[in-house]
Amino acid sequence: MAAVMKALAVATPVSARTQPRRCAAGSSGGASQSLQSSFGGVSLQCRHTKPALHRRRCSSRPSMQVVMMAKPAIQFIQGTDEQTIPDVRLTKSRDGTNGVAIFSFDQPSVFDSSAELGDITGFYMIDDEGVLQSVDVSAKFVNGKPALIEAKYVMRTPREWDRFMRFMERYSQANGLQFVKK
């Protein structure tokens, strides 16, 4: 079970849910549970080892929530973390109801791996609360080669602003960023 949890922790999903499965009345195996990722839909089988006396009976445990703490990450291709640390510019309206964050990635690592992994599908900010995403992503080219990616994330409510700021706090702590007010 520890190996399964390690494998899931390495992947991007931030939470997994175990669900009991029923076994046939006459089966000789123990009860099994299914782990499902809320991000990627990955399903894994985990066998419980029980003493021989209890193997023929299935347990009916209630569902339990397993929360895995993931390092905050930014992705352009789902499942592949961006290694380049961005410059981030924030703007907020005077009344505080909306704002915009513009991320600039100079020579992002996604250009190195996009040939093997596929095209950029969006802008994903992932932490232990979930995923914030945007499709407003543009690339800038210099002499025909990709040099910069800019991604824009728009926050339309104070609640979205607060959620974004919680992500940025976690991301900045994990990557050594600091806030400079201009």
mmCIF file of C-alpha atoms in Angstrom:
data_model
loop_
_atom_site.group_PDB
_atom_site.id
_atom_site.type_symbol
_atom_site.label_atom_id
_atom_site.label_comp_id
_atom_site.label_asym_id
_atom_site.label_seq_id
_atom_site.Cartn_x
_atom_site.Cartn_y
_atom_site.Cartn_z
ATOM 1 C CA MET A 1 0.000 0.000 0.000
ATOM 2 C CA ALA A 2 2.863 2.391 0.773
ATOM 3 C CA ALA A 3 4.285 1.839 -2.714
ATOM 4 C CA VAL A 4 0.914 2.660 -4.256
ATOM 5 C CA MET A 5 0.634 5.866 -2.212
ATOM 6 C CA LYS A 6 4.185 6.846 -3.228
ATOM 7 C CA ALA A 7 3.331 6.263 -6.874
ATOM 8 C CA LEU A 8 0.241 8.415 -6.542
ATOM 9 C CA ALA A 9 2.148 11.129 -4.676
ATOM 10 C CA VAL A 10 4.639 11.390 -7.540
ATOM 11 C CA ALA A 11 1.805 11.893 -10.016
ATOM 12 C CA THR A 12 -0.009 15.207 -10.124
ATOM 13 C CA PRO A 13 -3.388 14.202 -8.632
ATOM 14 C CA VAL A 14 -3.966 15.846 -5.298
ATOM 15 C CA SER A 15 -6.486 13.510 -3.766
ATOM 16 C CA ALA A 16 -7.592 9.924 -4.051
ATOM 17 C CA ARG A 17 -10.710 8.244 -2.803
ATOM 18 C CA THR A 18 -10.946 4.610 -1.726
ATOM 19 C CA GLN A 19 -14.133 2.767 -2.387
ATOM 20 C CA PRO A 20 -14.913 -0.693 -1.026
ATOM 21 C CA ARG A 21 -15.657 -3.346 -3.626
ATOM 22 C CA ARG A 22 -17.688 -6.449 -2.996
ATOM 23 C CA CYS A 23 -16.226 -9.856 -3.520
ATOM 24 C CA ALA A 24 -18.215 -12.934 -4.446
ATOM 25 C CA ALA A 25 -19.496 -14.937 -1.505
ATOM 26 C CA GLY A 26 -17.485 -18.018 -2.366
ATOM 27 C CA SER A 27 -14.272 -16.312 -3.461
ATOM 28 C CA SER A 28 -11.077 -17.226 -1.699
ATOM 29 C CA GLY A 29 -9.378 -13.815 -2.048
ATOM 30 C CA GLY A 30 -9.529 -10.991 0.454
ATOM 31 C CA ALA A 31 -11.478 -7.808 0.003
ATOM 32 C CA SER A 32 -10.036 -5.312 -2.431
ATOM 33 C CA GLN A 33 -10.422 -1.576 -2.687
ATOM 34 C CA SER A 34 -10.224 0.695 -5.675
ATOM 35 C CA LEU A 35 -8.224 3.919 -5.572
ATOM 36 C CA GLN A 36 -9.413 6.571 -7.993
ATOM 37 C CA SER A 37 -7.685 9.838 -8.692
ATOM 38 C CA SER A 38 -9.929 12.875 -8.902
ATOM 39 C CA PHE A 39 -7.580 14.468 -11.480
ATOM 40 C CA GLY A 40 -6.634 11.754 -13.922
ATOM 41 C CA GLY A 41 -9.220 9.021 -13.374
ATOM 42 C CA VAL A 42 -6.565 6.396 -12.676
ATOM 43 C CA SER A 43 -7.922 3.193 -11.095
ATOM 44 C CA LEU A 44 -5.716 0.903 -9.010
ATOM 45 C CA GLN A 45 -6.435 -2.378 -7.228
ATOM 46 C CA CYS A 46 -5.070 -2.909 -3.711
ATOM 47 C CA ARG A 47 -5.354 -6.308 -2.053
ATOM 48 C CA HIS A 48 -5.822 -6.432 1.727
ATOM 49 C CA THR A 49 -3.963 -9.212 3.457
ATOM 50 C CA LYS A 50 -6.012 -10.798 6.224
ATOM 51 C CA PRO A 51 -5.574 -13.903 8.325
ATOM 52 C CA ALA A 52 -6.732 -17.118 6.629
ATOM 53 C CA LEU A 53 -9.807 -17.373 8.908
ATOM 54 C CA HIS A 54 -11.234 -14.084 7.632
ATOM 55 C CA ARG A 55 -10.354 -14.413 3.954
ATOM 56 C CA ARG A 56 -13.693 -15.786 2.873
ATOM 57 C CA ARG A 57 -15.673 -12.909 4.342
ATOM 58 C CA CYS A 58 -15.775 -9.453 2.764
ATOM 59 C CA SER A 59 -15.554 -6.483 5.039
ATOM 60 C CA SER A 60 -18.023 -3.659 4.586
ATOM 61 C CA ARG A 61 -16.003 -0.677 5.715
ATOM 62 C CA PRO A 62 -17.389 2.768 5.042
ATOM 63 C CA SER A 63 -15.687 4.879 2.370
ATOM 64 C CA MET A 64 -12.841 7.023 3.570
ATOM 65 C CA GLN A 65 -11.161 10.074 2.059
ATOM 66 C CA VAL A 66 -7.399 9.942 1.510
ATOM 67 C CA VAL A 67 -5.824 13.358 0.939
ATOM 68 C CA MET A 68 -2.321 13.564 -0.468
ATOM 69 C CA MET A 69 -0.328 16.754 -0.121
ATOM 70 C CA ALA A 70 1.144 17.609 -3.499
ATOM 71 C CA LYS A 71 3.834 20.165 -4.157
ATOM 72 C CA PRO A 72 2.172 23.146 -5.869
ATOM 73 C CA ALA A 73 2.890 22.956 -9.585
ATOM 74 C CA ILE A 74 2.174 24.664 -12.873
ATOM 75 C CA GLN A 75 1.552 22.587 -15.982
ATOM 76 C CA PHE A 76 0.911 23.249 -19.669
ATOM 77 C CA ILE A 77 0.539 19.553 -20.523
ATOM 78 C CA GLN A 78 -1.455 17.642 -17.923
ATOM 79 C CA GLY A 79 0.800 15.393 -15.874
ATOM 80 C CA THR A 80 4.041 17.257 -16.720
ATOM 81 C CA ASP A 81 5.213 19.924 -14.277
ATOM 82 C CA GLU A 82 6.773 23.083 -15.688
ATOM 83 C CA GLN A 83 10.287 23.459 -14.290
ATOM 84 C CA THR A 84 10.806 27.123 -15.247
ATOM 85 C CA ILE A 85 9.828 29.621 -12.547
ATOM 86 C CA PRO A 86 7.677 32.412 -14.042
ATOM 87 C CA ASP A 87 7.555 36.154 -13.569
ATOM 88 C CA VAL A 88 4.049 36.976 -12.364
ATOM 89 C CA ARG A 89 2.281 40.332 -12.718
ATOM 90 C CA LEU A 90 -0.928 40.913 -10.759
ATOM 91 C CA THR A 91 -3.562 43.563 -11.248
ATOM 92 C CA LYS A 92 -6.686 44.065 -9.171
ATOM 93 C CA SER A 93 -9.626 46.400 -9.666
ATOM 94 C CA ARG A 94 -10.048 49.286 -7.238
ATOM 95 C CA ASP A 95 -13.185 47.763 -5.753
ATOM 96 C CA GLY A 96 -11.439 44.385 -5.346
ATOM 97 C CA THR A 97 -14.055 42.409 -7.265
ATOM 98 C CA ASN A 98 -11.787 41.117 -10.034
ATOM 99 C CA GLY A 99 -8.180 40.793 -11.095
ATOM 100 C CA VAL A 100 -5.753 39.374 -13.631
ATOM 101 C CA ALA A 101 -2.533 37.412 -13.213
ATOM 102 C CA ILE A 102 -0.101 37.255 -16.131
ATOM 103 C CA PHE A 103 2.604 34.585 -15.999
ATOM 104 C CA SER A 104 5.690 34.929 -18.214
ATOM 105 C CA PHE A 105 7.903 31.874 -18.683
ATOM 106 C CA ASP A 106 11.274 32.569 -20.351
ATOM 107 C CA GLN A 107 12.563 29.423 -22.127
ATOM 108 C CA PRO A 108 10.024 27.074 -20.454
ATOM 109 C CA SER A 109 10.831 23.380 -20.161
ATOM 110 C CA VAL A 110 7.545 22.448 -21.864
ATOM 111 C CA PHE A 111 9.186 23.235 -25.209
ATOM 112 C CA ASP A 112 11.752 20.495 -24.543
ATOM 113 C CA SER A 113 9.162 17.822 -23.760
ATOM 114 C CA SER A 114 6.221 18.819 -25.974
ATOM 115 C CA ALA A 115 7.541 16.765 -28.914
ATOM 116 C CA GLU A 116 7.240 13.539 -26.880
ATOM 117 C CA LEU A 117 4.234 14.417 -24.718
ATOM 118 C CA GLY A 118 2.014 16.344 -27.122
ATOM 119 C CA ASP A 119 0.678 19.845 -27.486
ATOM 120 C CA ILE A 120 0.099 22.449 -24.812
ATOM 121 C CA THR A 121 -3.509 21.970 -23.682
ATOM 122 C CA GLY A 122 -3.890 24.904 -21.284
ATOM 123 C CA PHE A 123 -2.489 26.480 -18.137
ATOM 124 C CA TYR A 124 -2.998 24.465 -14.935
ATOM 125 C CA MET A 125 -2.103 25.581 -11.412
ATOM 126 C CA ILE A 126 -2.284 22.566 -9.113
ATOM 127 C CA ASP A 127 -2.096 22.422 -5.320
ATOM 128 C CA ASP A 128 -3.681 20.506 -2.459
ATOM 129 C CA GLU A 129 -6.985 22.388 -2.909
ATOM 130 C CA GLY A 130 -7.387 21.400 -6.545
ATOM 131 C CA VAL A 131 -6.756 22.858 -9.985
ATOM 132 C CA LEU A 132 -7.055 26.409 -11.300
ATOM 133 C CA GLN A 133 -6.987 26.521 -15.078
ATOM 134 C CA SER A 134 -7.018 28.834 -18.055
ATOM 135 C CA VAL A 135 -6.854 28.420 -21.818
ATOM 136 C CA ASP A 136 -5.445 31.918 -22.387
ATOM 137 C CA VAL A 137 -1.909 30.816 -23.286
ATOM 138 C CA SER A 138 0.304 32.331 -25.986
ATOM 139 C CA ALA A 139 3.829 31.580 -27.188
ATOM 140 C CA LYS A 140 6.336 34.087 -28.517
ATOM 141 C CA PHE A 141 8.920 33.058 -31.104
ATOM 142 C CA VAL A 142 12.385 34.502 -31.792
ATOM 143 C CA ASN A 143 14.022 33.566 -35.111
ATOM 144 C CA GLY A 144 11.444 30.819 -35.602
ATOM 145 C CA LYS A 145 12.150 29.158 -32.250
ATOM 146 C CA PRO A 146 9.836 29.264 -29.212
ATOM 147 C CA ALA A 147 11.268 31.575 -26.555
ATOM 148 C CA LEU A 148 8.500 32.645 -24.165
ATOM 149 C CA ILE A 149 5.083 31.549 -22.969
ATOM 150 C CA GLU A 150 2.582 33.977 -21.481
ATOM 151 C CA ALA A 151 -0.454 32.688 -19.636
ATOM 152 C CA LYS A 152 -3.286 34.827 -18.306
ATOM 153 C CA TYR A 153 -5.556 33.849 -15.415
ATOM 154 C CA VAL A 154 -8.637 36.054 -14.846
ATOM 155 C CA MET A 155 -10.340 36.231 -11.444
ATOM 156 C CA ARG A 156 -13.886 37.582 -11.598
ATOM 157 C CA THR A 157 -14.913 37.369 -7.940
ATOM 158 C CA PRO A 158 -13.259 38.031 -4.572
ATOM 159 C CA ARG A 159 -13.560 34.300 -3.856
ATOM 160 C CA GLU A 160 -11.561 33.437 -7.021
ATOM 161 C CA TRP A 161 -8.963 36.085 -6.043
ATOM 162 C CA ASP A 162 -8.588 34.566 -2.554
ATOM 163 C CA ARG A 163 -8.250 31.046 -3.986
ATOM 164 C CA PHE A 164 -5.591 32.226 -6.455
ATOM 165 C CA MET A 165 -3.664 33.993 -3.685
ATOM 166 C CA ARG A 166 -3.651 30.790 -1.589
ATOM 167 C CA PHE A 167 -2.175 28.927 -4.573
ATOM 168 C CA MET A 168 0.438 31.638 -5.136
ATOM 169 C CA GLU A 169 1.437 31.612 -1.470
ATOM 170 C CA ARG A 170 2.033 27.844 -1.608
ATOM 171 C CA TYR A 171 3.781 28.019 -4.997
ATOM 172 C CA SER A 172 6.042 30.887 -3.919
ATOM 173 C CA GLN A 173 7.041 29.103 -0.704
ATOM 174 C CA ALA A 174 7.853 25.915 -2.625
ATOM 175 C CA ASN A 175 9.895 27.763 -5.280
ATOM 176 C CA GLY A 176 11.509 30.649 -3.375
ATOM 177 C CA LEU A 177 9.525 33.486 -4.975
ATOM 178 C CA GLN A 178 8.881 36.808 -3.290
ATOM 179 C CA PHE A 179 6.371 39.590 -3.815
ATOM 180 C CA VAL A 180 7.627 42.981 -5.026
ATOM 181 C CA LYS A 181 5.052 45.783 -5.045
ATOM 182 C CA LYS A 182 5.439 48.419 -7.781
#
